Amino acid sequence: MFTLLLASTLAAPVPKVKPADVEVVPFVTRLLVDDPLELLVTFTNRGGDKVKFANYHVFGVEEDNLVIEVRGPDDRDFRAVAACDQKGSGRFCGTESTDPRVLERKSVPDGGSRSAVARLFDTPDRPSQKMFNQPGKWQVRAVVKLADKELRSTPVDVQVARRGAVSAKALAANPHLMLRPYHSSPLSDEAVAKWKAAAKDLAGSNAERVIRRMLLLNEVAPVESPTCDRRLSDALAAVDKHLEGESSAEQDFLRGRVAQLLWLRSDRLTDAMKHGSRYVKAMRVNTDDGWWMEVKYAEWEKANPDKVKAKAPDQK
């Protein structure tokens, strides 16, 4: 009896499980002064019950249920900052959708998660001043607004180094390249040449990475010509090669963007839907854009079983 009582008294306490948490994963952790930065923010619910986001159905900075906070080398406290607009597709356009599948996204079940990408570049009150405008250690965290409370992530460190004169001049001359929407029409040959020149002058910076990714997506962007299947195959081969050396956060972001662009090309390119379905299925995070693409591609596969079984030209 005494032994049982003692064992019960000395038993280790059961650790408390956090009801929910927020994680921030930057695409990169080293920048040059004035570089842009992209973050993958993931909210996970472990509370046993559904939780709801504040405002709208989707999760992201544009709906005001996700806020990014930064602390610079000389800052004592964190401050909320505005991220670049990420709507791109204009799918919800800031309005309440009546689609029941979308309505369900406002609630996150136990064990479920939602992810979103936030892009940081310039400051909200002074557009000419960039976010990471001095060298040193910066910290970034996310605040998720639920219907009844707010949750903050653990801060992540980002190291910012000085930028050389040539690179600084190139960035000052092309700030709009960092803000260009990812969902857009193809660039002209003249614009492509300008972007490539800027990327060369920005070598070694995250700005260069952003531009080169945009040039990659430009090859997948919608076109009017109906004879571009071969060009598309080459472009997707380049995308797959690019994915090999990137962080998991950037890989999922790029897969989602490619899937969206292929969806826009589906009426003109034979295998766009098959390729797009492959990218959607490879995504490991639950973003709203990725989920919506997954829904649309699943509908296409159900309606086109014969095309699903047929292999695309570059599939083995």
Short mmCIF file of C-alpha atoms in Angstrom, two decimals:
data_model
loop_
_atom_site.label_atom_id
_atom_site.label_comp_id
_atom_site.label_asym_id
_atom_site.label_seq_id
_atom_site.Cartn_x
_atom_site.Cartn_y
_atom_site.Cartn_z
CA MET A 1 0.00 0.00 0.00
CA PHE A 2 2.79 2.39 1.02
CA THR A 3 4.77 1.43 -2.09
CA LEU A 4 1.83 2.19 -4.36
CA LEU A 5 1.17 5.50 -2.64
CA LEU A 6 4.83 6.50 -2.90
CA ALA A 7 4.98 5.56 -6.56
CA SER A 8 1.86 7.62 -7.22
CA THR A 9 3.27 10.58 -5.33
CA LEU A 10 6.62 10.51 -7.16
CA ALA A 11 5.18 9.93 -10.65
CA ALA A 12 6.43 12.44 -13.21
CA PRO A 13 3.87 15.12 -14.07
CA VAL A 14 2.18 14.81 -17.44
CA PRO A 15 3.57 17.55 -19.71
CA LYS A 16 1.03 20.06 -20.91
CA VAL A 17 0.38 20.04 -24.64
CA LYS A 18 0.19 23.45 -26.26
CA PRO A 19 -3.32 23.91 -27.66
CA ALA A 20 -1.88 25.51 -30.79
CA ASP A 21 1.35 26.95 -32.08
CA VAL A 22 2.75 29.16 -34.80
CA GLU A 23 5.98 28.47 -36.67
CA VAL A 24 7.91 30.82 -38.95
CA VAL A 25 10.36 29.45 -41.53
CA PRO A 26 12.19 32.07 -43.63
CA PHE A 27 13.12 31.07 -47.17
CA VAL A 28 16.65 32.26 -46.35
CA THR A 29 18.30 33.45 -43.14
CA ARG A 30 21.06 35.62 -44.63
CA LEU A 31 20.34 38.85 -46.48
CA LEU A 32 22.09 41.92 -47.77
CA VAL A 33 20.86 45.38 -46.72
CA ASP A 34 17.51 46.22 -48.37
CA ASP A 35 16.92 42.63 -49.54
CA PRO A 36 13.38 41.24 -49.65
CA LEU A 37 12.49 38.28 -47.42
CA GLU A 38 9.79 35.65 -47.73
CA LEU A 39 8.45 33.69 -44.79
CA LEU A 40 6.37 30.53 -44.55
CA VAL A 41 4.08 30.80 -41.52
CA THR A 42 2.29 27.67 -40.28
CA PHE A 43 -0.46 27.54 -37.66
CA THR A 44 -1.17 24.12 -36.09
CA ASN A 45 -4.15 23.34 -33.86
CA ARG A 46 -3.65 20.74 -31.11
CA GLY A 47 -6.43 21.75 -28.77
CA GLY A 48 -8.97 19.00 -29.35
CA ASP A 49 -11.61 21.39 -30.73
CA LYS A 50 -11.93 23.41 -33.89
CA VAL A 51 -10.61 26.95 -33.78
CA LYS A 52 -11.56 29.82 -36.04
CA PHE A 53 -9.49 32.58 -37.55
CA ALA A 54 -10.55 36.16 -37.09
CA ASN A 55 -11.69 37.89 -40.30
CA TYR A 56 -12.61 36.23 -43.59
CA HIS A 57 -12.05 32.58 -44.47
CA VAL A 58 -8.50 32.44 -45.72
CA PHE A 59 -5.31 32.62 -43.69
CA GLY A 60 -2.80 35.30 -44.60
CA VAL A 61 -1.56 38.85 -44.18
CA GLU A 62 -4.08 40.25 -46.65
CA GLU A 63 -6.99 39.14 -44.45
CA ASP A 64 -5.60 40.65 -41.23
CA ASN A 65 -5.53 37.36 -39.34
CA LEU A 66 -1.76 37.08 -39.80
CA VAL A 67 0.60 39.88 -38.76
CA ILE A 68 4.38 39.91 -39.13
CA GLU A 69 6.53 41.62 -36.48
CA VAL A 70 10.22 42.49 -36.76
CA ARG A 71 12.93 43.73 -34.43
CA GLY A 72 15.99 45.43 -35.91
CA PRO A 73 19.52 45.62 -34.47
CA ASP A 74 18.71 48.89 -32.65
CA ASP A 75 15.10 48.10 -31.72
CA ARG A 76 14.16 47.34 -28.16
CA ASP A 77 10.78 45.83 -29.00
CA PHE A 78 9.10 44.10 -31.91
CA ARG A 79 6.95 46.20 -34.22
CA ALA A 80 4.21 45.14 -36.61
CA VAL A 81 5.04 45.63 -40.28
CA ALA A 82 3.04 45.44 -43.49
CA ALA A 83 3.82 42.62 -45.89
CA CYS A 84 3.56 42.91 -49.66
CA ASP A 85 0.14 42.14 -51.12
CA GLN A 86 -0.02 38.46 -52.04
CA LYS A 87 -3.49 38.14 -53.53
CA GLY A 88 -2.14 37.55 -57.04
CA SER A 89 -5.02 35.50 -58.40
CA GLY A 90 -7.70 37.75 -56.92
CA ARG A 91 -9.59 34.59 -55.99
CA PHE A 92 -11.33 36.04 -52.94
CA CYS A 93 -10.60 39.73 -53.51
CA GLY A 94 -11.24 40.54 -49.86
CA THR A 95 -14.86 39.43 -49.97
CA GLU A 96 -16.75 36.66 -48.21
CA SER A 97 -17.13 33.56 -50.38
CA THR A 98 -20.31 31.46 -50.27
CA ASP A 99 -18.57 28.23 -51.39
CA PRO A 100 -19.05 25.77 -48.47
CA ARG A 101 -15.59 24.34 -49.07
CA VAL A 102 -14.10 27.79 -48.57
CA LEU A 103 -16.29 28.50 -45.54
CA GLU A 104 -14.93 25.37 -43.90
CA ARG A 105 -11.39 26.73 -44.22
CA LYS A 106 -12.09 29.34 -41.55
CA SER A 107 -12.13 26.55 -38.95
CA VAL A 108 -9.03 24.48 -38.22
CA PRO A 109 -9.74 21.01 -36.75
CA ASP A 110 -7.66 19.38 -34.03
CA GLY A 111 -4.40 18.25 -35.60
CA GLY A 112 -5.00 20.47 -38.64
CA SER A 113 -2.80 23.26 -39.91
CA ARG A 114 -2.83 26.27 -42.22
CA SER A 115 0.14 27.91 -43.89
CA ALA A 116 0.71 31.21 -45.67
CA VAL A 117 3.61 33.02 -47.29
CA ALA A 118 4.39 36.61 -46.29
CA ARG A 119 6.74 38.81 -48.33
CA LEU A 120 8.65 41.65 -46.68
CA PHE A 121 10.39 44.38 -48.62
CA ASP A 122 9.53 48.04 -48.05
CA THR A 123 8.08 49.81 -45.00
CA PRO A 124 4.38 50.76 -44.90
CA ASP A 125 4.77 54.41 -43.94
CA ARG A 126 7.90 55.15 -46.00
CA PRO A 127 7.89 53.12 -49.24
CA SER A 128 11.32 54.45 -50.19
CA GLN A 129 12.80 52.88 -47.07
CA LYS A 130 13.28 49.14 -47.18
CA MET A 131 12.48 46.78 -44.33
CA PHE A 132 15.94 45.35 -43.64
CA ASN A 133 17.76 48.64 -44.00
CA GLN A 134 20.80 48.15 -41.78
CA PRO A 135 23.32 45.37 -41.16
CA GLY A 136 23.17 43.23 -38.04
CA LYS A 137 20.90 40.64 -36.46
CA TRP A 138 17.19 41.03 -37.10
CA GLN A 139 14.41 38.95 -35.61
CA VAL A 140 11.09 38.08 -37.22
CA ARG A 141 7.98 36.53 -35.70
CA ALA A 142 4.34 36.00 -36.64
CA VAL A 143 1.10 36.80 -34.83
CA VAL A 144 -1.96 34.70 -35.68
CA LYS A 145 -5.34 36.20 -34.83
CA LEU A 146 -7.97 33.67 -33.83
CA ALA A 147 -11.58 34.48 -33.07
CA ASP A 148 -10.90 34.65 -29.32
CA LYS A 149 -7.15 35.27 -28.89
CA GLU A 150 -3.77 35.93 -30.52
CA LEU A 151 -0.79 33.57 -30.75
CA ARG A 152 2.83 34.57 -31.34
CA SER A 153 5.58 32.43 -32.81
CA THR A 154 9.09 32.00 -31.46
CA PRO A 155 11.30 34.65 -33.12
CA VAL A 156 13.73 33.54 -35.83
CA ASP A 157 17.05 35.27 -36.50
CA VAL A 158 17.96 36.80 -39.84
CA GLN A 159 21.49 38.09 -40.42
CA VAL A 160 21.82 41.15 -42.66
CA ALA A 161 25.18 42.12 -44.20
CA ARG A 162 26.28 45.26 -46.04
CA ARG A 163 25.56 45.55 -49.77
CA GLY A 164 28.19 46.56 -52.33
CA ALA A 165 27.90 49.73 -54.41
CA VAL A 166 27.06 48.01 -57.72
CA SER A 167 24.39 45.86 -56.09
CA ALA A 168 22.92 48.83 -54.19
CA LYS A 169 22.67 50.86 -57.42
CA ALA A 170 20.95 47.97 -59.22
CA LEU A 171 18.41 47.50 -56.43
CA ALA A 172 17.67 51.24 -56.23
CA ALA A 173 17.01 51.27 -59.99
CA ASN A 174 14.71 48.23 -59.91
CA PRO A 175 12.71 48.17 -56.66
CA HIS A 176 9.54 47.35 -58.58
CA LEU A 177 10.98 43.96 -59.51
CA MET A 178 10.66 42.89 -55.87
CA LEU A 179 6.98 43.85 -55.79
CA ARG A 180 5.80 42.37 -59.09
CA PRO A 181 2.92 39.91 -58.58
CA TYR A 182 3.82 36.28 -59.18
CA HIS A 183 0.59 35.66 -61.05
CA SER A 184 0.92 37.72 -64.21
CA SER A 185 1.29 37.71 -67.95
CA PRO A 186 4.64 36.90 -69.57
CA LEU A 187 7.35 39.53 -69.77
CA SER A 188 8.42 40.98 -73.10
CA ASP A 189 11.85 40.02 -74.46
CA GLU A 190 13.05 43.52 -73.60
CA ALA A 191 11.87 43.18 -70.02
CA VAL A 192 13.47 39.74 -69.67
CA ALA A 193 16.81 41.19 -70.81
CA LYS A 194 16.48 43.99 -68.23
CA TRP A 195 15.65 41.53 -65.45
CA LYS A 196 18.61 39.33 -66.34
CA ALA A 197 20.94 42.34 -66.27
CA ALA A 198 19.59 43.36 -62.86
CA ALA A 199 20.04 39.82 -61.52
CA LYS A 200 23.67 39.87 -62.65
CA ASP A 201 24.35 43.13 -60.80
CA LEU A 202 22.53 41.81 -57.71
CA ALA A 203 24.61 38.61 -57.58
CA GLY A 204 24.85 37.02 -54.15
CA SER A 205 21.77 38.72 -52.71
CA ASN A 206 18.28 37.46 -52.01
CA ALA A 207 17.03 40.05 -54.50
CA GLU A 208 18.87 38.11 -57.19
CA ARG A 209 17.16 34.89 -56.04
CA VAL A 210 13.73 36.53 -56.25
CA ILE A 211 14.37 37.83 -59.77
CA ARG A 212 15.71 34.52 -61.04
CA ARG A 213 12.67 32.74 -59.62
CA MET A 214 10.43 35.24 -61.40
CA LEU A 215 12.27 34.60 -64.67
CA LEU A 216 11.73 30.89 -64.12
CA LEU A 217 8.00 31.40 -63.56
CA ASN A 218 7.88 33.68 -66.60
CA GLU A 219 8.61 30.66 -68.77
CA VAL A 220 5.53 28.95 -67.33
CA ALA A 221 3.29 32.04 -67.52
CA PRO A 222 0.17 31.95 -69.75
CA VAL A 223 0.75 32.59 -73.46
CA GLU A 224 -1.56 33.04 -76.42
CA SER A 225 0.23 30.69 -78.80
CA PRO A 226 -1.28 27.19 -78.92
CA THR A 227 2.05 25.62 -79.98
CA CYS A 228 4.05 25.96 -76.77
CA ASP A 229 3.90 22.43 -75.35
CA ARG A 230 7.59 21.84 -76.02
CA ARG A 231 8.56 25.15 -74.44
CA LEU A 232 6.46 24.26 -71.40
CA SER A 233 8.22 20.93 -71.02
CA ASP A 234 11.59 22.68 -71.07
CA ALA A 235 10.38 25.28 -68.56
CA LEU A 236 9.14 22.63 -66.12
CA ALA A 237 12.41 20.74 -66.41
CA ALA A 238 14.16 23.96 -65.36
CA VAL A 239 11.70 24.33 -62.45
CA ASP A 240 12.42 20.79 -61.25
CA LYS A 241 16.16 21.41 -61.41
CA HIS A 242 15.75 24.66 -59.46
CA LEU A 243 13.73 22.90 -56.76
CA GLU A 244 16.58 20.52 -55.96
CA GLY A 245 18.71 23.17 -54.26
CA GLU A 246 16.06 25.18 -52.43
CA SER A 247 14.66 25.10 -48.90
CA SER A 248 11.47 23.10 -48.28
CA ALA A 249 9.55 26.37 -47.74
CA GLU A 250 10.58 27.75 -51.12
CA GLN A 251 9.97 24.42 -52.84
CA ASP A 252 6.34 24.37 -51.71
CA PHE A 253 5.86 28.03 -52.58
CA LEU A 254 7.20 27.50 -56.10
CA ARG A 255 5.16 24.33 -56.64
CA GLY A 256 2.00 26.23 -55.75
CA ARG A 257 2.80 29.10 -58.12
CA VAL A 258 3.60 26.74 -60.98
CA ALA A 259 0.33 24.87 -60.41
CA GLN A 260 -1.60 28.16 -60.58
CA LEU A 261 0.10 29.19 -63.81
CA LEU A 262 -0.52 25.81 -65.39
CA TRP A 263 -4.18 26.08 -64.46
CA LEU A 264 -4.35 29.26 -66.52
CA ARG A 265 -2.74 27.50 -69.48
CA SER A 266 -4.97 24.43 -69.37
CA ASP A 267 -7.18 25.54 -72.27
CA ARG A 268 -4.20 25.93 -74.60
CA LEU A 269 -1.62 23.35 -73.57
CA THR A 270 -2.27 19.62 -73.82
CA ASP A 271 -0.54 18.41 -70.67
CA ALA A 272 -0.76 21.49 -68.45
CA MET A 273 -3.29 19.87 -66.11
CA LYS A 274 -1.29 16.65 -65.72
CA HIS A 275 1.84 18.62 -64.88
CA GLY A 276 -0.03 20.91 -62.51
CA SER A 277 -1.55 17.99 -60.64
CA ARG A 278 1.93 16.60 -60.07
CA TYR A 279 3.12 19.84 -58.47
CA VAL A 280 0.04 20.18 -56.27
CA LYS A 281 0.37 16.63 -54.94
CA ALA A 282 4.02 17.24 -54.05
CA MET A 283 3.21 20.18 -51.78
CA ARG A 284 3.73 19.48 -48.07
CA VAL A 285 2.05 22.54 -46.56
CA ASN A 286 -1.61 23.49 -46.37
CA THR A 287 -1.79 26.95 -47.92
CA ASP A 288 -5.13 28.30 -49.09
CA ASP A 289 -3.90 28.81 -52.65
CA GLY A 290 -2.42 25.31 -52.73
CA TRP A 291 -5.61 23.82 -51.30
CA TRP A 292 -7.76 25.60 -53.88
CA MET A 293 -5.56 24.29 -56.67
CA GLU A 294 -5.81 20.80 -55.18
CA VAL A 295 -9.62 21.07 -55.27
CA LYS A 296 -9.64 22.22 -58.90
CA TYR A 297 -7.16 19.61 -60.07
CA ALA A 298 -9.08 16.85 -58.25
CA GLU A 299 -12.24 17.96 -60.06
CA TRP A 300 -10.39 17.85 -63.38
CA GLU A 301 -9.02 14.35 -62.69
CA LYS A 302 -12.50 13.08 -61.78
CA ALA A 303 -13.93 14.52 -65.00
CA ASN A 304 -11.06 13.27 -67.20
CA PRO A 305 -10.09 9.73 -66.09
CA ASP A 306 -8.74 8.87 -69.55
CA LYS A 307 -6.32 11.80 -69.49
CA VAL A 308 -5.21 10.96 -65.96
CA LYS A 309 -4.18 7.44 -67.02
CA ALA A 310 -2.27 8.67 -70.07
CA LYS A 311 1.33 9.59 -69.30
CA ALA A 312 2.63 13.03 -70.13
CA PRO A 313 5.52 13.13 -72.67
CA ASP A 314 8.19 13.73 -70.01
CA GLN A 315 6.86 11.17 -67.51
CA LYS A 316 8.51 7.77 -67.33
#
